[in-house]
Amino acid sequence: MTGQTAQAAARRSQRAFTLADVAATALFAWEGARLAAEAGLDLFGIMVVGCVSSLVGGITRDLLLGDTPPFAFRSPSRLLAALVGSGVALVLAFLGAPAPDELIAVLDALGLALFAVTGAQKALDHGSNGLVVVILGTLTAVGGGIARDLLLGAVPSVLTSSVYASAAAAGALVMLIVVRLTARPAVGMTAGFVVCAGLRLAAIAFDWQLPHLVVR
Amino acid sequence: MTGQTAQAAARRSQRAFTLADVAATALFAWEGARLAAEAGLDLFGIMVVGCVSSLVGGITRDLLLGDTPPFAFRSPSRLLAALVGSGVALVLAFLGAPAPDELIAVLDALGLALFAVTGAQKALDHGSNGLVVVILGTLTAVGGGIARDLLLGAVPSVLTSSVYASAAAAGALVMLIVVRLTARPAVGMTAGFVVCAGLRLAAIAFDWQLPHLVVR
Amino acid sequence: MTGQTAQAAARRSQRAFTLADVAATALFAWEGARLAAEAGLDLFGIMVVGCVSSLVGGITRDLLLGDTPPFAFRSPSRLLAALVGSGVALVLAFLGAPAPDELIAVLDALGLALFAVTGAQKALDHGSNGLVVVILGTLTAVGGGIARDLLLGAVPSVLTSSVYASAAAAGALVMLIVVRLTARPAVGMTAGFVVCAGLRLAAIAFDWQLPHLVVR
């Protein structure tokens, strides 16, 4: 009975996790598609950039881990989430609806944190060394945004502005350390998630910036 | 005797197919190298961009399917076709020969359609789901052009203008549907080819554009 | 006794080789990070571009060979070298120290040559055909610089200017020919290294440029 309860709890937790991941995928697609619409791309280009924004981080991680075809291609759920998110952006842009920028920024911070810890966890599962765990966690979280900005002809915003990629790296690092200390992935992922989302939200609230070094 | 005739026919059909694929590779290389020459790249850069234009779509498809080394690297034929196509562009640019733009546009539509259906077919052979089949067919057809434009510092033209990538996606989708219905790949590839090439040629003839949504 | 001496010599040679490779990685990272600092990226972006500059060439080669996870991810040494090189660039930029541009150009030529011949050798070991050997040798040497320039929003300098990628290709080609003729990889790598570094240094000294073909 207790065993069954534990199993049911694990299933519920797995389902909540998948739901969060699908939601984050749709959100990242929405953000990417909005930027593509603003950049003047056509309908097809908008959908492509939306999908790229939400999926390329995880796909690149999987290619680097040698885990092909990438997870996003193995079932339609992530692709559908990306298409739906991009489609919502299209419709809202068509209707001229003002975007709830603050809400999006908060949700984006949560998506960033989720992708950072899940990417780091996957690298850890594949036996990667600590540096690679942090790099792949960060790449999972920001790779889509980098590809999006390259497609739109811009220097990737994650490399130029504010605490974004560094928050993802901090979250992945905290996850790694906690997992090494406690051997409990769930605890590590929770700690990493809180650190990444907290740093990112604080950076938005207090307008934190990392220093720039402009050399003559 | 009949079996031998059928085998000979299959061999001829296979040979015609390979020839078309090699020709499309050379054509895409020619187009890419021309754009690179116009963009002021040096001799080496022109050859590189020509090869990238014609090969990166298929290479990316193969990486995503986990089929490495990519097909283009397994025999020299595609690489040689890309080098020859780029070399022809170099010589013609050097001679200042006017490019037969309309002929190129028509041949490009045929190459696009060929790459879209062969890419989709390969994804199908690897057991990909329907969304992935359409995505990889499209990526095979337009991936080289996207990489070319990124190298030349431009927003990829396939994302901003006219019915190009969407024609490739339509061709891949039609192929998928016909194969699902008839279980005959050759019929599906023919149908997808006709739809993609037809859409693209019609888009050129009638100057079709997908709508853009420029948000304030 | 002689066997032990030979083994010790092989170990020393292997160690010298690894040391050179680590040093070249750090140097490429330093150069990339300097450019990123000049481009106005923040601290995190500078470190990222430094690592990308030094590692993406080899990582792309390994992905294309199907050798995953890529070599750079299998032990921390290359990643650490990239981080240290980027960090040195950061500190020097912060101190406003003038960069020893001529020394860097010479060291860069040596790093280019080392990466070109090691990349070509690895492709050869994987049974690639001759064209692929030259392409992957070149890509190992210049792939990081291409990715760096794309991230910084510039047309890759290796495609537009001077004898750089073509020196790498020449070095890889010479290595290939010498290995085919002599069946001695060490001889081939030495010859390829000398040709690549020599061409590159001569190009700097005499300001060699490949022709450009600017078409109307």
XYZ file of C-alpha atoms in Angstrom:
648
model
C 0.000 0.000 0.000
C 2.785 2.392 0.975
C 4.746 1.171 -2.056
C 1.805 1.919 -4.287
C 1.406 5.354 -2.746
C 5.090 6.080 -3.324
C 4.795 4.897 -6.915
C 1.734 7.051 -7.464
C 3.590 10.023 -5.995
C 6.563 9.364 -8.289
C 4.241 9.163 -11.269
C 2.525 12.405 -10.268
C 5.887 14.091 -9.786
C 7.083 12.803 -13.191
C 3.900 14.068 -14.788
C 4.224 17.505 -13.156
C 7.806 17.648 -14.360
C 6.909 16.759 -17.964
C 4.113 19.314 -17.874
C 6.522 22.017 -16.678
C 9.012 21.109 -19.390
C 6.355 21.214 -22.109
C 5.096 24.548 -20.760
C 8.617 26.010 -20.743
C 9.113 24.833 -24.322
C 5.909 26.548 -25.437
C 6.880 29.723 -23.573
C 10.343 29.913 -25.149
C 8.748 29.338 -28.562
C 6.285 32.160 -27.907
C 9.073 34.566 -27.002
C 11.148 33.605 -30.031
C 8.219 33.865 -32.427
C 7.342 37.322 -31.053
C 10.875 38.566 -31.725
C 10.768 37.053 -35.218
C 7.458 38.773 -35.968
C 8.915 42.084 -34.776
C 11.957 41.472 -37.004
C 9.671 41.298 -40.042
C 9.945 37.588 -40.878
C 7.127 35.929 -42.780
C 4.703 33.417 -41.256
C 6.930 30.451 -41.944
C 10.044 32.175 -40.634
C 8.209 33.134 -37.452
C 7.248 29.511 -36.798
C 10.806 28.349 -37.538
C 12.399 30.857 -35.189
C 9.864 29.975 -32.487
C 10.745 26.287 -32.755
C 14.476 27.004 -32.912
C 14.288 29.196 -29.797
C 12.680 26.502 -27.724
C 14.331 23.350 -29.035
C 17.894 24.050 -30.185
C 19.361 24.193 -26.675
C 18.263 20.669 -25.824
C 18.999 19.352 -29.296
C 22.576 20.666 -29.180
C 23.046 19.121 -25.730
C 21.861 15.765 -27.039
C 24.124 15.956 -30.111
C 27.107 16.729 -27.861
C 26.240 13.816 -25.580
C 25.912 11.544 -28.618
C 22.288 10.876 -27.708
C 20.656 10.810 -31.145
C 18.067 11.320 -32.395
C 17.688 14.143 -29.892
C 15.010 13.842 -27.234
C 12.865 16.556 -28.864
C 12.571 14.368 -31.970
C 11.634 11.129 -30.232
C 8.038 11.998 -29.432
C 5.952 14.806 -30.906
C 5.184 16.458 -27.542
C 8.033 19.011 -27.510
C 7.640 19.821 -31.200
C 3.901 20.302 -30.732
C 4.522 22.537 -27.711
C 6.926 24.636 -29.788
C 4.433 24.907 -32.651
C 1.598 25.846 -30.299
C 3.729 28.468 -28.530
C 4.796 29.964 -31.862
C 1.208 29.875 -33.111
C -0.054 31.729 -30.036
C 2.584 34.406 -30.630
C 1.434 34.682 -34.246
C -2.211 35.105 -33.322
C -1.489 37.635 -30.571
C 0.825 39.611 -32.864
C -1.861 39.537 -35.570
C -4.438 40.816 -33.098
C -1.980 43.479 -31.977
C -2.435 42.367 -28.386
C 0.024 44.024 -26.008
C 2.365 41.396 -24.562
C 2.395 41.058 -20.764
C 6.128 41.729 -20.634
C 6.567 41.431 -16.872
C 4.688 38.171 -16.628
C 6.722 36.816 -19.527
C 9.990 37.827 -17.873
C 9.039 35.961 -14.700
C 7.908 32.848 -16.570
C 11.047 33.013 -18.698
C 13.188 32.969 -15.543
C 11.378 29.820 -14.406
C 11.837 28.198 -17.835
C 15.504 29.141 -17.841
C 16.001 27.525 -14.433
C 14.108 24.392 -15.433
C 16.131 23.912 -18.622
C 19.423 24.598 -16.806
C 18.886 21.934 -14.149
C 17.370 19.334 -16.469
C 20.208 19.830 -18.952
C 22.798 19.528 -16.186
C 21.078 16.439 -14.814
C 21.128 14.759 -18.216
C 24.846 15.479 -18.646
C 25.454 14.055 -15.167
C 23.486 10.918 -16.064
C 25.771 10.482 -19.076
C 28.845 10.534 -16.843
C 30.144 13.925 -17.965
C 32.772 15.672 -15.865
C 31.793 18.676 -13.749
C 32.784 21.345 -16.251
C 30.770 19.652 -18.978
C 27.762 19.361 -16.648
C 27.781 23.119 -16.062
C 28.376 23.885 -19.742
C 25.601 21.594 -20.990
C 23.159 22.844 -18.352
C 23.848 26.407 -19.481
C 23.708 25.472 -23.156
C 20.360 23.718 -22.735
C 18.966 26.883 -21.187
C 20.441 29.503 -23.539
C 21.311 27.621 -26.753
C 17.911 28.267 -28.288
C 18.161 31.990 -27.605
C 21.620 32.133 -29.165
C 20.425 30.365 -32.333
C 17.349 32.635 -32.447
C 19.461 35.794 -32.285
C 21.888 34.495 -34.922
C 18.951 33.785 -37.263
C 17.640 37.301 -36.643
C 21.046 38.807 -37.452
C 21.828 40.031 -33.944
C 24.691 39.421 -31.538
C 23.146 36.948 -29.066
C 21.602 38.996 -26.269
C 22.620 36.390 -23.686
C 26.260 37.277 -24.374
C 25.865 41.028 -24.095
C 23.393 41.821 -21.423
C 22.508 41.243 -17.831
C 22.522 38.154 -15.666
C 20.970 35.484 -17.854
C 23.410 32.819 -19.024
C 25.406 33.302 -15.842
C 22.283 32.578 -13.771
C 21.830 29.364 -15.748
C 25.467 28.433 -15.129
C 25.115 29.168 -11.421
C 22.018 26.975 -11.229
C 23.754 24.111 -13.006
C 26.797 24.482 -10.740
C 24.713 24.465 -7.556
C 22.844 21.390 -8.792
C 26.154 19.643 -9.462
C 27.594 20.474 -6.038
C 24.465 19.449 -4.152
C 24.198 16.168 -6.077
C 27.883 15.443 -5.381
C 27.349 16.152 -1.667
C 23.980 14.507 -1.120
C 23.711 11.991 -3.990
C 20.077 13.054 -4.284
C 19.265 14.410 -7.768
C 15.866 15.779 -6.770
C 17.422 17.874 -3.997
C 20.159 19.084 -6.335
C 17.724 20.023 -9.061
C 15.518 21.889 -6.629
C 18.485 23.819 -5.217
C 19.806 24.625 -8.694
C 16.363 25.701 -9.847
C 15.904 28.051 -6.898
C 19.367 29.595 -7.341
C 18.981 30.135 -11.091
C 15.434 31.489 -10.958
C 16.276 33.601 -7.894
C 19.366 35.131 -9.486
C 17.514 35.844 -12.702
C 14.512 37.402 -10.980
C 16.765 39.482 -8.709
C 18.711 40.637 -11.767
C 15.470 41.799 -13.366
C 14.184 43.425 -10.169
C 17.418 45.244 -9.348
C 18.694 45.670 -12.914
C 21.914 43.767 -12.226
C 24.521 43.748 -14.950
C 27.777 41.892 -15.242
C 30.700 44.235 -15.927
C 31.750 44.859 -19.514
C 35.349 45.452 -20.463
C 35.492 47.636 -23.488
C 39.097 47.730 -24.588
C 40.272 50.613 -26.704
C 14.459 -12.521 -67.818
C 11.662 -10.282 -66.495
C 13.434 -10.229 -63.115
C 16.608 -9.113 -64.829
C 14.697 -6.416 -66.716
C 13.161 -5.170 -63.458
C 16.582 -5.156 -61.816
C 18.065 -3.240 -64.728
C 15.196 -0.738 -64.518
C 15.775 -0.319 -60.769
C 19.478 0.215 -61.399
C 18.752 2.792 -64.095
C 16.263 4.548 -61.825
C 18.784 4.543 -58.974
C 21.428 5.937 -61.312
C 19.094 8.676 -62.579
C 18.302 9.561 -58.999
C 21.953 9.778 -57.953
C 22.686 11.888 -61.005
C 19.854 14.298 -60.132
C 21.107 14.544 -56.545
C 24.676 15.241 -57.654
C 23.401 17.835 -60.148
C 21.298 19.565 -57.462
C 24.323 19.630 -55.145
C 26.454 21.286 -57.820
C 23.686 23.797 -58.580
C 23.242 24.812 -54.946
C 27.019 25.179 -54.656
C 27.074 27.394 -57.734
C 24.376 29.658 -56.316
C 26.096 29.903 -52.927
C 29.496 30.615 -54.445
C 28.006 33.374 -56.635
C 26.521 35.099 -53.601
C 29.840 34.752 -51.772
C 31.725 36.283 -54.688
C 29.264 39.180 -54.756
C 29.731 39.595 -51.006
C 33.458 40.156 -51.560
C 34.848 36.955 -50.079
C 38.245 35.716 -51.251
C 38.741 32.622 -53.423
C 38.877 30.255 -50.491
C 35.842 31.783 -48.803
C 33.871 31.493 -52.038
C 34.635 27.771 -52.292
C 33.752 27.259 -48.623
C 30.425 29.054 -48.893
C 29.610 27.116 -52.074
C 30.241 23.803 -50.323
C 28.364 24.891 -47.196
C 25.350 25.971 -49.283
C 25.017 22.620 -50.950
C 26.010 20.209 -48.181
C 25.042 21.585 -44.769
C 21.348 20.761 -45.104
C 21.981 17.061 -45.604
C 24.820 16.979 -43.086
C 22.646 18.530 -40.374
C 19.861 16.042 -41.163
C 22.315 13.173 -40.782
C 23.725 14.525 -37.499
C 20.186 14.840 -36.117
C 19.370 11.292 -37.190
C 22.590 10.065 -35.589
C 23.783 8.783 -38.950
C 27.485 9.651 -38.823
C 29.713 10.265 -40.601
C 27.160 12.122 -42.718
C 26.321 10.736 -46.152
C 28.132 13.605 -47.919
C 31.377 12.475 -46.251
C 31.126 8.774 -47.089
C 32.053 9.018 -50.738
C 33.687 11.921 -52.544
C 30.875 12.360 -55.110
C 28.840 15.021 -53.266
C 31.959 16.913 -52.156
C 33.308 16.858 -55.705
C 29.957 18.067 -57.046
C 30.023 20.940 -54.542
C 33.599 21.849 -55.479
C 32.827 21.724 -59.199
C 29.693 23.838 -58.769
C 31.615 26.411 -56.724
C 34.467 26.362 -59.238
C 32.097 27.037 -62.138
C 30.662 30.006 -60.246
C 34.212 31.286 -59.670
C 35.159 31.041 -63.328
C 31.935 32.636 -64.544
C 32.246 35.459 -62.010
C 35.855 35.983 -63.082
C 34.791 36.155 -66.732
C 32.025 38.563 -65.754
C 29.488 36.336 -67.477
C 25.901 37.391 -66.822
C 24.120 34.694 -64.832
C 21.016 33.156 -66.411
C 18.910 34.114 -63.391
C 15.600 32.720 -64.614
C 17.070 29.370 -65.569
C 18.794 29.198 -62.185
C 15.558 29.951 -60.344
C 13.801 27.106 -62.152
C 16.627 24.644 -61.541
C 16.800 25.777 -57.927
C 13.107 24.947 -57.493
C 13.780 21.450 -58.817
C 16.789 21.040 -56.498
C 14.755 22.286 -53.546
C 12.030 19.744 -54.273
C 14.513 16.914 -54.708
C 16.286 17.675 -51.414
C 12.971 18.062 -49.558
C 11.615 14.652 -50.580
C 14.899 12.775 -50.219
C 15.448 14.308 -46.781
C 11.928 13.413 -45.709
C 12.326 9.895 -47.075
C 15.539 9.373 -45.107
C 13.878 10.560 -41.887
C 10.984 8.182 -42.581
C 13.430 5.310 -43.124
C 14.918 6.062 -39.704
C 11.488 5.717 -38.071
C 11.021 9.411 -37.249
C 7.550 10.650 -36.346
C 5.587 12.723 -38.861
C 6.599 16.135 -37.526
C 10.261 15.181 -37.639
C 9.874 13.881 -41.205
C 8.520 17.252 -42.338
C 11.140 19.182 -40.354
C 14.074 17.144 -41.655
C 12.795 17.260 -45.239
C 12.591 21.037 -44.985
C 15.954 21.287 -43.229
C 17.655 19.176 -45.894
C 16.333 21.549 -48.538
C 16.959 24.905 -46.843
C 19.665 24.223 -44.210
C 22.490 24.995 -46.622
C 20.945 28.315 -47.586
C 20.499 29.272 -43.943
C 24.155 28.479 -43.144
C 25.260 30.369 -46.276
C 23.364 33.499 -45.276
C 24.670 33.329 -41.698
C 28.243 33.107 -43.014
C 27.555 36.106 -45.256
C 26.220 38.117 -42.319
C 22.614 38.250 -43.506
C 19.312 37.202 -41.977
C 18.564 33.938 -43.831
C 16.531 34.836 -46.898
C 14.454 31.670 -46.564
C 13.020 33.082 -43.316
C 12.137 36.495 -44.672
C 10.922 36.188 -48.174
C 8.530 34.393 -50.433
C 7.390 30.803 -50.654
C 10.597 28.815 -50.354
C 10.968 26.908 -47.092
C 7.201 26.559 -46.913
C 7.179 24.922 -50.373
C 9.793 22.457 -49.095
C 7.685 21.747 -46.011
C 4.584 21.241 -48.160
C 6.462 18.817 -50.395
C 7.741 16.841 -47.405
C 4.259 16.779 -45.888
C 2.642 15.546 -49.106
C 5.286 12.852 -49.418
C 4.597 11.743 -45.855
C 0.839 11.595 -46.361
C 1.046 9.715 -49.660
C 3.529 7.201 -48.229
C 1.276 6.653 -45.202
C -1.709 6.106 -47.499
C -0.108 4.043 -50.243
C 2.992 2.555 -48.589
C 4.832 3.274 -51.833
C 7.810 5.578 -51.289
C 8.346 6.215 -55.005
C 4.790 7.468 -55.410
C 5.103 9.638 -52.295
C 8.394 11.140 -53.400
C 7.001 11.912 -56.845
C 3.920 13.580 -55.389
C 5.989 15.575 -52.882
C 8.415 16.607 -55.581
C 5.650 17.861 -57.850
C 3.953 19.788 -55.046
C 7.167 21.433 -53.816
C 8.499 22.327 -57.267
C 5.039 23.428 -58.409
C 4.476 25.686 -55.407
C 7.914 27.207 -55.732
C 7.631 27.830 -59.475
C 4.149 29.290 -59.044
C 5.478 31.540 -56.264
C 8.168 32.824 -58.630
C 5.747 33.230 -61.557
C 3.050 35.016 -59.574
C 5.312 36.651 -56.980
C 3.560 34.973 -54.054
C 4.559 36.058 -50.574
C 3.601 34.722 -47.205
C 2.191 37.452 -44.938
C 4.529 39.270 -42.559
C 3.404 40.475 -39.183
C 5.358 43.501 -38.183
C 4.487 44.254 -34.600
C 4.945 47.740 -33.292
C 66.331 -1.693 -22.091
C 66.163 -0.227 -25.593
C 62.431 -0.996 -25.612
C 62.051 0.903 -22.378
C 64.005 3.831 -23.809
C 61.799 3.873 -26.910
C 58.702 3.737 -24.740
C 59.987 6.586 -22.615
C 60.703 8.598 -25.770
C 57.186 7.897 -27.072
C 55.740 8.981 -23.728
C 57.801 12.178 -23.776
C 56.760 12.879 -27.350
C 53.113 12.253 -26.470
C 53.441 14.567 -23.480
C 55.046 17.306 -25.555
C 52.250 16.935 -28.079
C 49.502 17.190 -25.451
C 51.242 20.199 -23.955
C 51.364 21.922 -27.348
C 47.699 21.164 -27.942
C 46.692 22.524 -24.533
C 48.814 25.623 -25.136
C 47.221 26.203 -28.549
C 43.765 25.847 -27.004
C 44.568 28.456 -24.362
C 46.016 30.796 -27.003
C 42.954 30.567 -29.264
C 40.743 31.194 -26.216
C 42.805 34.254 -25.320
C 42.444 35.697 -28.813
C 38.691 35.029 -28.897
C 38.118 36.511 -25.460
C 40.071 39.665 -26.425
C 37.869 40.185 -29.472
C 34.763 39.603 -27.355
C 35.925 42.167 -24.783
C 36.549 44.672 -27.581
C 33.072 43.944 -28.942
C 31.568 45.008 -25.625
C 30.353 41.652 -24.322
C 29.933 41.182 -20.583
C 32.203 38.984 -18.439
C 30.211 35.844 -19.065
C 29.957 36.456 -22.788
C 33.712 37.021 -22.975
C 34.397 33.666 -21.327
C 31.882 31.932 -23.605
C 33.349 33.382 -26.783
C 36.841 32.476 -25.599
C 35.824 28.865 -25.051
C 33.901 28.728 -28.333
C 36.891 30.106 -30.253
C 39.214 27.439 -28.993
C 36.953 24.389 -28.812
C 34.253 24.525 -31.486
C 36.564 23.494 -34.334
C 37.511 20.218 -32.687
C 34.012 19.630 -31.337
C 32.470 20.036 -34.802
C 35.069 17.661 -36.257
C 34.186 15.063 -33.622
C 30.426 15.452 -34.197
C 30.958 14.973 -37.942
C 33.069 11.881 -37.324
C 30.403 10.531 -34.982
C 32.921 10.508 -32.136
C 30.771 11.627 -29.200
C 31.025 12.972 -26.642
C 33.657 15.148 -28.328
C 37.248 14.832 -27.176
C 37.166 18.275 -25.511
C 34.419 17.014 -23.191
C 36.082 13.749 -22.167
C 38.624 15.211 -19.781
C 38.672 18.676 -18.259
C 42.105 19.620 -19.634
C 40.982 21.356 -22.843
C 38.075 23.098 -21.110
C 40.385 24.285 -18.345
C 42.896 25.529 -20.916
C 40.118 27.460 -22.659
C 38.918 28.956 -19.385
C 42.453 29.932 -18.353
C 43.180 31.495 -21.734
C 39.930 33.455 -21.616
C 40.630 34.490 -18.035
C 44.077 35.791 -18.928
C 42.522 37.874 -21.710
C 40.016 39.254 -19.218
C 42.668 40.246 -16.703
C 44.918 41.822 -19.322
C 41.994 43.711 -20.856
C 40.995 44.895 -17.371
C 44.548 46.085 -16.710
C 44.549 47.786 -20.109
C 47.770 45.984 -20.998
C 48.758 46.437 -24.641
C 48.576 43.089 -26.423
C 51.793 41.848 -28.045
C 50.107 41.610 -31.440
C 53.088 40.333 -33.402
C 53.916 37.605 -30.916
C 50.258 36.556 -30.905
C 50.167 36.381 -34.703
C 53.188 34.076 -34.734
C 51.826 31.847 -31.980
C 48.443 31.806 -33.720
C 50.108 30.530 -36.900
C 51.666 27.690 -34.898
C 48.322 26.868 -33.241
C 46.592 26.930 -36.606
C 49.110 24.484 -38.029
C 48.880 22.181 -35.017
C 45.077 22.043 -35.138
C 45.075 21.511 -38.927
C 47.371 18.485 -38.830
C 45.867 16.915 -35.706
C 42.374 17.341 -37.146
C 43.422 15.818 -40.445
C 45.161 12.953 -38.638
C 42.038 12.170 -36.639
C 39.902 12.102 -39.797
C 42.455 9.797 -41.398
C 42.349 7.507 -38.372
C 38.576 7.288 -38.805
C 38.972 6.113 -42.399
C 37.685 9.299 -44.045
C 38.371 9.844 -47.741
C 40.978 12.392 -48.804
C 38.601 15.298 -49.340
C 37.085 14.801 -45.912
C 40.559 14.639 -44.338
C 41.424 18.052 -45.788
C 38.027 19.515 -44.883
C 38.115 18.282 -41.293
C 41.726 19.381 -40.818
C 40.762 22.847 -42.004
C 37.568 22.873 -39.950
C 39.430 21.875 -36.789
C 41.769 24.818 -37.303
C 39.275 27.515 -38.306
C 35.873 26.296 -37.017
C 36.304 28.049 -33.691
C 37.137 31.346 -35.379
C 34.087 31.069 -37.614
C 31.783 30.421 -34.646
C 33.428 33.291 -32.733
C 32.829 35.766 -35.557
C 29.229 34.613 -36.001
C 28.599 35.160 -32.284
C 30.133 38.635 -32.559
C 27.890 39.468 -35.527
C 30.652 39.617 -38.127
C 31.244 37.825 -41.411
C 33.894 35.251 -40.450
C 37.271 36.859 -41.045
C 38.733 33.566 -42.236
C 36.425 33.741 -45.247
C 37.232 37.303 -46.226
C 40.838 37.973 -45.619
C 44.321 36.761 -46.245
C 45.888 33.349 -46.280
C 44.489 31.679 -43.176
C 41.992 28.906 -43.857
C 43.785 28.142 -47.100
C 47.056 27.672 -45.179
C 45.278 25.210 -42.920
C 43.881 23.358 -45.947
C 47.333 23.261 -47.549
C 48.823 21.851 -44.350
C 46.148 19.171 -44.111
C 46.611 18.293 -47.779
C 50.387 17.990 -47.445
C 49.945 15.809 -44.383
C 47.561 13.577 -46.305
C 49.881 13.215 -49.288
C 52.962 12.505 -47.188
C 51.105 9.922 -45.083
C 49.808 8.245 -48.243
C 53.345 8.160 -49.667
C 55.333 7.236 -46.577
C 52.731 5.589 -44.299
C 54.388 7.482 -41.446
C 51.921 9.766 -39.652
C 54.619 11.592 -37.678
C 56.442 12.551 -40.876
C 53.192 13.636 -42.504
C 52.147 15.719 -39.536
C 55.537 17.404 -39.372
C 55.475 18.226 -43.077
C 51.884 19.516 -42.888
C 52.720 21.579 -39.823
C 55.722 23.201 -41.499
C 53.759 23.980 -44.673
C 50.773 25.474 -42.847
C 52.788 27.521 -40.368
C 55.216 28.586 -43.100
C 52.461 29.735 -45.460
C 50.685 31.592 -42.699
C 53.816 33.331 -41.428
C 54.860 34.234 -44.983
C 51.368 35.623 -45.614
C 51.734 37.836 -42.540
C 55.277 38.906 -43.400
C 54.555 39.693 -47.050
C 50.878 40.654 -46.651
C 49.698 37.966 -49.074
C 46.026 38.011 -50.026
C 43.971 35.592 -52.055
C 42.154 37.306 -54.920
C 38.614 38.530 -54.386
C 36.065 38.504 -57.169
C 33.593 41.262 -56.623
C 30.848 40.756 -59.151
C 28.702 43.698 -60.133
